[in-house]
Coordinates of C-alpha atoms and ligand atoms in Angstrom, one line a residue:
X1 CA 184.2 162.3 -18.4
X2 CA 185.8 161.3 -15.2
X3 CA 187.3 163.8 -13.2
X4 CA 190.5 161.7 -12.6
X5 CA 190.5 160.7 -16.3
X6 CA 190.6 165.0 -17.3
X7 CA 193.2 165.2 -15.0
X8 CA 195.5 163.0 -17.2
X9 CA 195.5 165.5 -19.8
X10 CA 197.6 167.8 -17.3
X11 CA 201.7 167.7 -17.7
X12 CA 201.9 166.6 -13.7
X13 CA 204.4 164.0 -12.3
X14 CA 203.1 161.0 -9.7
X15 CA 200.1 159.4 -9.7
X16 CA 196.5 160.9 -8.4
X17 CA 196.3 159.7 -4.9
X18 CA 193.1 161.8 -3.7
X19 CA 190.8 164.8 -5.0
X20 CA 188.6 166.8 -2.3
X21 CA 186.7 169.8 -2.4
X22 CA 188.9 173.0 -1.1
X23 CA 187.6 176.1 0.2
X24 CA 184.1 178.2 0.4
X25 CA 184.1 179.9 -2.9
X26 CA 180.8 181.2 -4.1
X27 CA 181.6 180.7 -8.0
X28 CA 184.0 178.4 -9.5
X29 CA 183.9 174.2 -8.2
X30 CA 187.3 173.7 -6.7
X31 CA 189.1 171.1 -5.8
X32 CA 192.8 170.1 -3.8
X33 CA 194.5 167.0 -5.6
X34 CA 197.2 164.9 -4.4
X35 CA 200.3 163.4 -6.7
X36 CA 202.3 160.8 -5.2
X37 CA 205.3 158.9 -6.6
X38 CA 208.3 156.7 -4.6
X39 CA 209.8 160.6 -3.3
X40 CA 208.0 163.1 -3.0
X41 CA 204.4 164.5 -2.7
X42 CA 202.9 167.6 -5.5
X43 CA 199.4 169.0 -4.4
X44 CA 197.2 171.1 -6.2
X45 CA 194.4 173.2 -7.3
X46 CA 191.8 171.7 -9.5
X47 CA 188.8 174.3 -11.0
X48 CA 185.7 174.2 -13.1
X49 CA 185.3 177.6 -14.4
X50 CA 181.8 179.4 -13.8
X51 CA 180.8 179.5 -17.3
X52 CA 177.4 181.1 -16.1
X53 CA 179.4 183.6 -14.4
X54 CA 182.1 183.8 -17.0
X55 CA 181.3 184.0 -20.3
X56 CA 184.5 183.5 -22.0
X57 CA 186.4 181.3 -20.0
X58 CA 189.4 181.2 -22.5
X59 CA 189.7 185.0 -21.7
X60 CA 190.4 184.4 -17.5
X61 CA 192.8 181.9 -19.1
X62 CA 194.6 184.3 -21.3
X63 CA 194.4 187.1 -18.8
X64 CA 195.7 184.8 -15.8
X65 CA 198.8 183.2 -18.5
X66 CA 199.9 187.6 -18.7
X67 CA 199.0 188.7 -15.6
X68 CA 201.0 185.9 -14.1
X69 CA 204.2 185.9 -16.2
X70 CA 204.2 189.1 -15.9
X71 CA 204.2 189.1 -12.0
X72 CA 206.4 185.9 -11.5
X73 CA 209.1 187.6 -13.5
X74 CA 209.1 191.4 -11.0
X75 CA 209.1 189.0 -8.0
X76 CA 212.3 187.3 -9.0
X77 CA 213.9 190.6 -9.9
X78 CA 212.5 192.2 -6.3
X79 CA 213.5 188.6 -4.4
X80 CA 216.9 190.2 -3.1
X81 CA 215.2 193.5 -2.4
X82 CA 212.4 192.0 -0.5
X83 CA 211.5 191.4 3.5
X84 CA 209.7 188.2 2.5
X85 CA 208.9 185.5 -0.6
X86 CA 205.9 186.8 -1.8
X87 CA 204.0 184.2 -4.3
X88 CA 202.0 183.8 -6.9
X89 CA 199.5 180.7 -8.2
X90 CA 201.1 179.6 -11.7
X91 CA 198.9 177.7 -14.4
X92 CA 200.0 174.2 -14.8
X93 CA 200.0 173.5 -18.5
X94 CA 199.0 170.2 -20.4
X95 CA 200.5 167.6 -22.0
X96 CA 200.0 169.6 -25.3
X97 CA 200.9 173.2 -24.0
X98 CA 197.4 174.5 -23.1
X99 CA 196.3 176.5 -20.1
X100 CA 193.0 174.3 -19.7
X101 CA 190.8 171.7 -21.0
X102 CA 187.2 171.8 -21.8
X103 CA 184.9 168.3 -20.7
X104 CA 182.3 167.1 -22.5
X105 CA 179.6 169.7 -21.2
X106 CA 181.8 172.4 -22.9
X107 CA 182.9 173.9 -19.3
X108 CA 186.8 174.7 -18.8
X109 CA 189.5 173.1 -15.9
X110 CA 192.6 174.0 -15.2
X111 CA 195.1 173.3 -12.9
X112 CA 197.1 175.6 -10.8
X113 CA 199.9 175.7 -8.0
X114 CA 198.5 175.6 -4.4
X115 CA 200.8 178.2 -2.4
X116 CA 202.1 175.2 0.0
X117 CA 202.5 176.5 3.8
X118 CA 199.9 178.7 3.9
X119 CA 196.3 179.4 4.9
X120 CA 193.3 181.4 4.4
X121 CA 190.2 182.3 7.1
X122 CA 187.2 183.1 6.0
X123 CA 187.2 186.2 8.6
X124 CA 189.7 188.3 10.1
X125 CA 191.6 186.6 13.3
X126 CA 193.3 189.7 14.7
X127 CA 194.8 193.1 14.1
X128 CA 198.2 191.4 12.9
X129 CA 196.0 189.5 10.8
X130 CA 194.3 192.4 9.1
X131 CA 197.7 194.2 8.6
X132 CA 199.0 191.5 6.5
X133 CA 196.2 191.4 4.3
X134 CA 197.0 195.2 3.8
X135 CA 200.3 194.3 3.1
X136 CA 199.5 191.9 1.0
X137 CA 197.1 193.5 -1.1
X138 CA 198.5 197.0 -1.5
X139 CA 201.7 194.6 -2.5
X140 CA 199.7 192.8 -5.0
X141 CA 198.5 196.3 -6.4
X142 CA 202.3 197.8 -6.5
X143 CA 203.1 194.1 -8.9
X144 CA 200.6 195.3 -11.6
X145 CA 201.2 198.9 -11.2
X146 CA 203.3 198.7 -14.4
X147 CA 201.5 196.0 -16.0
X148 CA 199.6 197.4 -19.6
X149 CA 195.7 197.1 -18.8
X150 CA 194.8 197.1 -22.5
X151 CA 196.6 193.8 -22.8
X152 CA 193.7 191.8 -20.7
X153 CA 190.2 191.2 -21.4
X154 CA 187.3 192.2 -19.7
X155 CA 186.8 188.7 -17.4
X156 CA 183.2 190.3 -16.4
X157 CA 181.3 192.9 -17.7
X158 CA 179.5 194.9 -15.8
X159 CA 181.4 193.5 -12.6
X160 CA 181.6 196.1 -9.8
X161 CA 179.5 198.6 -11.7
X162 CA 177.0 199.4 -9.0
X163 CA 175.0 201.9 -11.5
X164 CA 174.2 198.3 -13.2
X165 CA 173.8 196.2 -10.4
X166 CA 171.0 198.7 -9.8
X167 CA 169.6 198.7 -13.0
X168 CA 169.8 194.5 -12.7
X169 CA 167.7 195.0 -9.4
X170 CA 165.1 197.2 -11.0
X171 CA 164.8 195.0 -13.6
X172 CA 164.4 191.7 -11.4
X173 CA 161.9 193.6 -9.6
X174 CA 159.5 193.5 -11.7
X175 CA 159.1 190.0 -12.0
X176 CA 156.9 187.6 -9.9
X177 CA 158.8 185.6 -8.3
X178 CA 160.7 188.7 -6.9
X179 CA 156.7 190.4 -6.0
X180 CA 156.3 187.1 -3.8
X181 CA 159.4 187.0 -2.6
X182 CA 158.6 190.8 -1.5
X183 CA 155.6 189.8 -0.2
X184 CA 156.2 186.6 2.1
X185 CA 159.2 188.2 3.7
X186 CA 159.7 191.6 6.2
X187 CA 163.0 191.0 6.0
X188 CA 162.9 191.1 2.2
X189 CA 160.6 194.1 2.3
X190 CA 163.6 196.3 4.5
X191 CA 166.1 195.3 2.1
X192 CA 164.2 197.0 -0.6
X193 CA 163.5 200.0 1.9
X194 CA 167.5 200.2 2.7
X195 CA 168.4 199.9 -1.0
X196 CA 165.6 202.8 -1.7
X197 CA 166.9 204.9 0.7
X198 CA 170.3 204.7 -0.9
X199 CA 170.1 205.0 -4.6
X200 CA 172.6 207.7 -5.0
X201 CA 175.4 206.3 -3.5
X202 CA 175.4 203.8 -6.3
X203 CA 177.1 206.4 -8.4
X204 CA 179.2 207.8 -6.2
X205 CA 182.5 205.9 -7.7
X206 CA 181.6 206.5 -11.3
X207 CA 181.2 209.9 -10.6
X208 CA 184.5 210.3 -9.4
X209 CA 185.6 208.7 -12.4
X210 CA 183.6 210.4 -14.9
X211 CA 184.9 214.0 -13.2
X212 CA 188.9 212.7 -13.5
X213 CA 189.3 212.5 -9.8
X214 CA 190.4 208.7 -9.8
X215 CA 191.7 206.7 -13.0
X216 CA 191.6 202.8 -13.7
X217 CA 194.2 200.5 -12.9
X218 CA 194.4 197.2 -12.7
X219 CA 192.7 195.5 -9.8
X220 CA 192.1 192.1 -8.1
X221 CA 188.5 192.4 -8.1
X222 CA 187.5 190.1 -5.3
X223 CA 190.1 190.8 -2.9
X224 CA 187.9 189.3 0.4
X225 CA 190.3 187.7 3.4
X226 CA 189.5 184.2 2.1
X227 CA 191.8 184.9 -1.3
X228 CA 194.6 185.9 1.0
X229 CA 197.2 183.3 1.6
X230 CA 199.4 184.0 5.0
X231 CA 202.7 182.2 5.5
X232 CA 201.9 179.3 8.7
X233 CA 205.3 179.7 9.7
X234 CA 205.7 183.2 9.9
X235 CA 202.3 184.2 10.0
X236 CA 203.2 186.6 7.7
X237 CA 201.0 187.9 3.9
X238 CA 202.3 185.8 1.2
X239 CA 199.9 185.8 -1.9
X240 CA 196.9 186.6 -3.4
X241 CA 195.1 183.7 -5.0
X242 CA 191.5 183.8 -7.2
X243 CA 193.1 185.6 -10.2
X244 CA 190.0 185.0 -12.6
X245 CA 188.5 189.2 -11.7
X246 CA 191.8 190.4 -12.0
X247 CA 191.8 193.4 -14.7
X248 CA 191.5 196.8 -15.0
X249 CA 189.2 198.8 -12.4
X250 CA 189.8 201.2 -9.3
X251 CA 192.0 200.5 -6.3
X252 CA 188.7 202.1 -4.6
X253 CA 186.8 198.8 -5.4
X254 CA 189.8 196.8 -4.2
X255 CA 190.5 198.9 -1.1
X256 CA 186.3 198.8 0.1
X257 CA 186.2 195.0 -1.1
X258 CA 189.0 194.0 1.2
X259 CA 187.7 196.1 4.4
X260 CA 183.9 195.3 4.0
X261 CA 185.5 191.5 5.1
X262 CA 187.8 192.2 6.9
X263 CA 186.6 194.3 9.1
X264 CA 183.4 192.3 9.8
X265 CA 184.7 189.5 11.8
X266 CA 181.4 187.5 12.0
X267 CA 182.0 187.0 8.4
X268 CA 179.4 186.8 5.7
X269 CA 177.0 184.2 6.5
X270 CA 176.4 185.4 10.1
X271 CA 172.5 184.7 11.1
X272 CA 172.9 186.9 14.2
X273 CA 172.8 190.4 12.7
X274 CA 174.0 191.8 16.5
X275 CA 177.2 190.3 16.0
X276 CA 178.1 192.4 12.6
X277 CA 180.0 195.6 13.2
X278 CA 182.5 197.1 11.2
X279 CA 185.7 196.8 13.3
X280 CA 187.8 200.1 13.4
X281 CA 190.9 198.7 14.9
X282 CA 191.2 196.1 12.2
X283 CA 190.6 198.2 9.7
X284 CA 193.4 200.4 11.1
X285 CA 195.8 197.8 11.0
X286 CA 194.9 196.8 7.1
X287 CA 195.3 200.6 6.2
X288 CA 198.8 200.3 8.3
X289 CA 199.9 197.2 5.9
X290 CA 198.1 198.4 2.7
X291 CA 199.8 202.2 2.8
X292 CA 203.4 201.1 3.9
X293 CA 203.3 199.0 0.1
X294 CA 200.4 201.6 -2.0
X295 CA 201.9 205.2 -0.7
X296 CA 204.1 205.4 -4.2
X297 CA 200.8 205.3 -6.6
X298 CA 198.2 206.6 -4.3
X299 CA 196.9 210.3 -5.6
X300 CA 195.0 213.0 -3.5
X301 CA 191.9 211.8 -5.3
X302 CA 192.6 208.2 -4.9
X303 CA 192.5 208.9 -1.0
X304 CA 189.3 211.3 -0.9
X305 CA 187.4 208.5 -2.2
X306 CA 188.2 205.9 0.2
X307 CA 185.6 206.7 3.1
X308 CA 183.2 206.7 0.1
X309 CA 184.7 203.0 -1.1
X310 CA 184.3 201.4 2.1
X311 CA 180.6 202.5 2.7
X312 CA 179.6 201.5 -1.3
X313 CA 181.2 197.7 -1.2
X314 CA 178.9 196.3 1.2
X315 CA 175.7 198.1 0.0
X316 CA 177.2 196.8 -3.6
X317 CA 177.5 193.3 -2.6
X318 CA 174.6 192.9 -0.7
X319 CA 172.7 194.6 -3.7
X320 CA 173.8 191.5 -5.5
X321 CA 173.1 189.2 -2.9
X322 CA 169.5 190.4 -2.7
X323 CA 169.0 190.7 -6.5
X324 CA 170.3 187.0 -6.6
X325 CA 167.5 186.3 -4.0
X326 CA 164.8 188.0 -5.7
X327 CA 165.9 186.4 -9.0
X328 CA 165.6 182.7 -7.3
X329 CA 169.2 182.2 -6.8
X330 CA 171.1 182.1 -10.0
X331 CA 174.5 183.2 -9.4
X332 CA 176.0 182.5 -6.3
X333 CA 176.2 179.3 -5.0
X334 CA 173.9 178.7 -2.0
X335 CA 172.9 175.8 0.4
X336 CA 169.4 176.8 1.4
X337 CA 167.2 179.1 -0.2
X338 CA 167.4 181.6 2.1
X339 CA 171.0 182.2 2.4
X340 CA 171.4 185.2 0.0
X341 CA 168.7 187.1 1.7
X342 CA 170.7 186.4 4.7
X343 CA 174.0 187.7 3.3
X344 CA 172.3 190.6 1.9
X345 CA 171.3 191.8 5.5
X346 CA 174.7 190.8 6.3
X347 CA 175.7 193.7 4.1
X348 CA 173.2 196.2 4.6
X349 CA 174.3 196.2 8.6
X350 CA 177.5 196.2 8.0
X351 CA 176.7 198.9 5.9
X352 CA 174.7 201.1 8.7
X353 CA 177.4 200.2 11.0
X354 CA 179.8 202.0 8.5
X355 CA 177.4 205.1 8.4
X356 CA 177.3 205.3 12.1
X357 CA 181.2 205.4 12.4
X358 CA 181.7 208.2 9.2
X359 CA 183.4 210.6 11.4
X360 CA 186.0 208.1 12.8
X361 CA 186.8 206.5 10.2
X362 CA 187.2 209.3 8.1
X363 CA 189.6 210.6 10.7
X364 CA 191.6 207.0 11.2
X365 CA 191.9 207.4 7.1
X366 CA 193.0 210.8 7.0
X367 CA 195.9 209.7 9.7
X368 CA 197.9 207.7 7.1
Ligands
GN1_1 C1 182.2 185.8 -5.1 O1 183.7 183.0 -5.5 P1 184.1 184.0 -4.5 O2 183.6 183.6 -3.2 O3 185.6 184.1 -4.5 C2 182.1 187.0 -6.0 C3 182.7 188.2 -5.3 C4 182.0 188.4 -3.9 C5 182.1 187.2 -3.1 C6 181.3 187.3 -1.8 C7 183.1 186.7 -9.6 O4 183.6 185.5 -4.9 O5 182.5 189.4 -6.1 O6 182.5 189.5 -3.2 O7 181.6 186.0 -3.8 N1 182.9 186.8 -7.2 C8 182.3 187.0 -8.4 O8 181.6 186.2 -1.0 O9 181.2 187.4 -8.5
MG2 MG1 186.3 184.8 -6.6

């Protein structure tokens, strides 16, 4: 089916006027499209749901439908008590009251709002920049912080589950490909060293867990700068988009999710592994925003574990970058077939970089 013809099935005034790819995502297809009639203009955001990420898309649909309502109605009653309109993506529905439509291959599309006025980078621009991601996600975690987690399904199991991601690595090991792979690359070979060298800290959230020190809440998920919509005329935080991880987890995940992009300003595709670092004055201002809107749920143990969160994201994700690469490229999107080896390393340095600076940042987090 054509695109444009699937469209028509949304509930949307105007008339299509254009349809281009938006943004860098690594998962879902997405898509900006433009609605014209004699007045006025309506732009929006057109997806294709993963299914080989997502298993049950209907489920992201269902969870988004309560997750949002639920939000869109505590913003209004907060609007009078707030410094700023925050915002929130809302599902536009179709003609016959669904949250989607499936095309002939079986895969699901929806429509949502685009958050007009506002931007995303794909890396950190400057301290006042990192702040209001802070802001904007310890905001995001306050919104949910009375929202009942056993009302959404799991979007993705196994997602942020290091213990498994190492398990998925072991097991992709032993194939052939991954052996070649192994064996035509160095740089493949010190991935595997730097991953061996650092089994244990794959447990070191679930062990928290498991001993009561930290509970489950629910979470964003994939809380990297590029979901993270600032206002363009007040350069202020104004929403979190990319909704479909959003369920119940650990503000730990969220927290080391968010710093582990932010606070690498070469960004995640960087080829020049000199230039990744983990900034200490960014992260400094996103602890700034994120405490001044988290300091009513955050517990002792939440804190302890957040040196702990910031080293295990990026050895996390670029565990699942190198898997991917070992596995032949199955998951994330890529351009060449190097690229996930390259964001793995990414990762790993950003990751060493972290283990150099322990005692500072451990002090800067113990300030707030
Ligand atoms: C994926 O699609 P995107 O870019 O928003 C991934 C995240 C990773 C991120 C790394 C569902 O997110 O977990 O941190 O790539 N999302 C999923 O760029 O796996
Ligand atoms: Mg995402």
């Amino acid at each position: 089916m054509e695109l444009s013809l699937l469209l028509g099935e949304f509930a949307v005034d105007g008339r299509l006027v254009t349809l281009q790819p938006l943004g860098n995502g690594n998962v879902n297809d997405t898509f900006l499209a433009v609605y014209r009639n004699t007045f006025t203009e309506t732009q929006l955001v057109v997806q294709r749901i993963n299914s080989n990420v997502f298993p049950v898309p209907e489920a992201i649909m269902s969870n988004m439908h309560k997750i949002t309502s639920h939000c869109h109605a505590k913003l209004q009653r907060e609007m009078d008590s707030s410094d700023r309109v925050w915002q929130m993506p809302r599902i536009v529905q179709t003609n016959d009251g669904k949250d989607f439509v499936k095309d002939d291959n079986g895969d699901c599309w929806r429509v949502i709002t685009l958050i007009p006025s506002a931007t995303a980078h794909d890396r950190a621009q400057s301290a006042e920049h990192a702040l209001e991601c802070g802001s904007v996600l310890g905001h995001f975690h306050h919104l949910l912080s009375d929202f009942d987690p056993s009302t959404v399904q799991d979007p993705l199991p196994g997602f942020h589950v290091t213990p498994l991601y190492l398990k998925a690595y072991d097991d992709v090991l032993s194939r052939d490909l991954a052996a070649a792979r192994l064996d035509a690359s160095m740089e493949a070979r010190r991935c595997a060293k730097f991953i061996a060298q650092r089994r244990g800290l794959a447990n070191v959230l679930a062990d928290a867990e498991k001993r009561g020190d930290i509970v489950r809440r629910m979470v964003h998920g994939d809380p990297k700068v590029n979901n993270i919509m600032i206002d363009v005329f007040t350069a202020k935080g104004t929403a979190m988009i990319d909704l479909d991880t959003v369920a119940p987890g650990l503000v730990q995940v969220d927290f080391g999710d968010a710093l582990r992009s932010i606070c690498n300003p070469a960004g995640e595709e960087e080829t020049n592994l000199a230039k990744v670092k983990f900034d200490e004055d960014l992260c400094h201002a996103f602890c700034k925003g994120y405490m001044a809107e988290a300091a009513d749920f955050m517990t002792d143990g939440d804190r302890a574990m957040l040196y702990d969160s910031i080293r295990l994201l990026p050895f996390e994700l670029g565990l699942r970058f190198f898997t991917d690469y070992l596995a032949g490229n199955v998951y994330f999107k890529t351009r060449h077939p190097e690229q996930n080896l390259n964001r793995a390393r990414v990762q790993f340095r950003l990751c060493e970089s972290i283990e150099a600076r322990e005692r500072s940042i451990r002090a800067l987090l113990d300030s707030f």
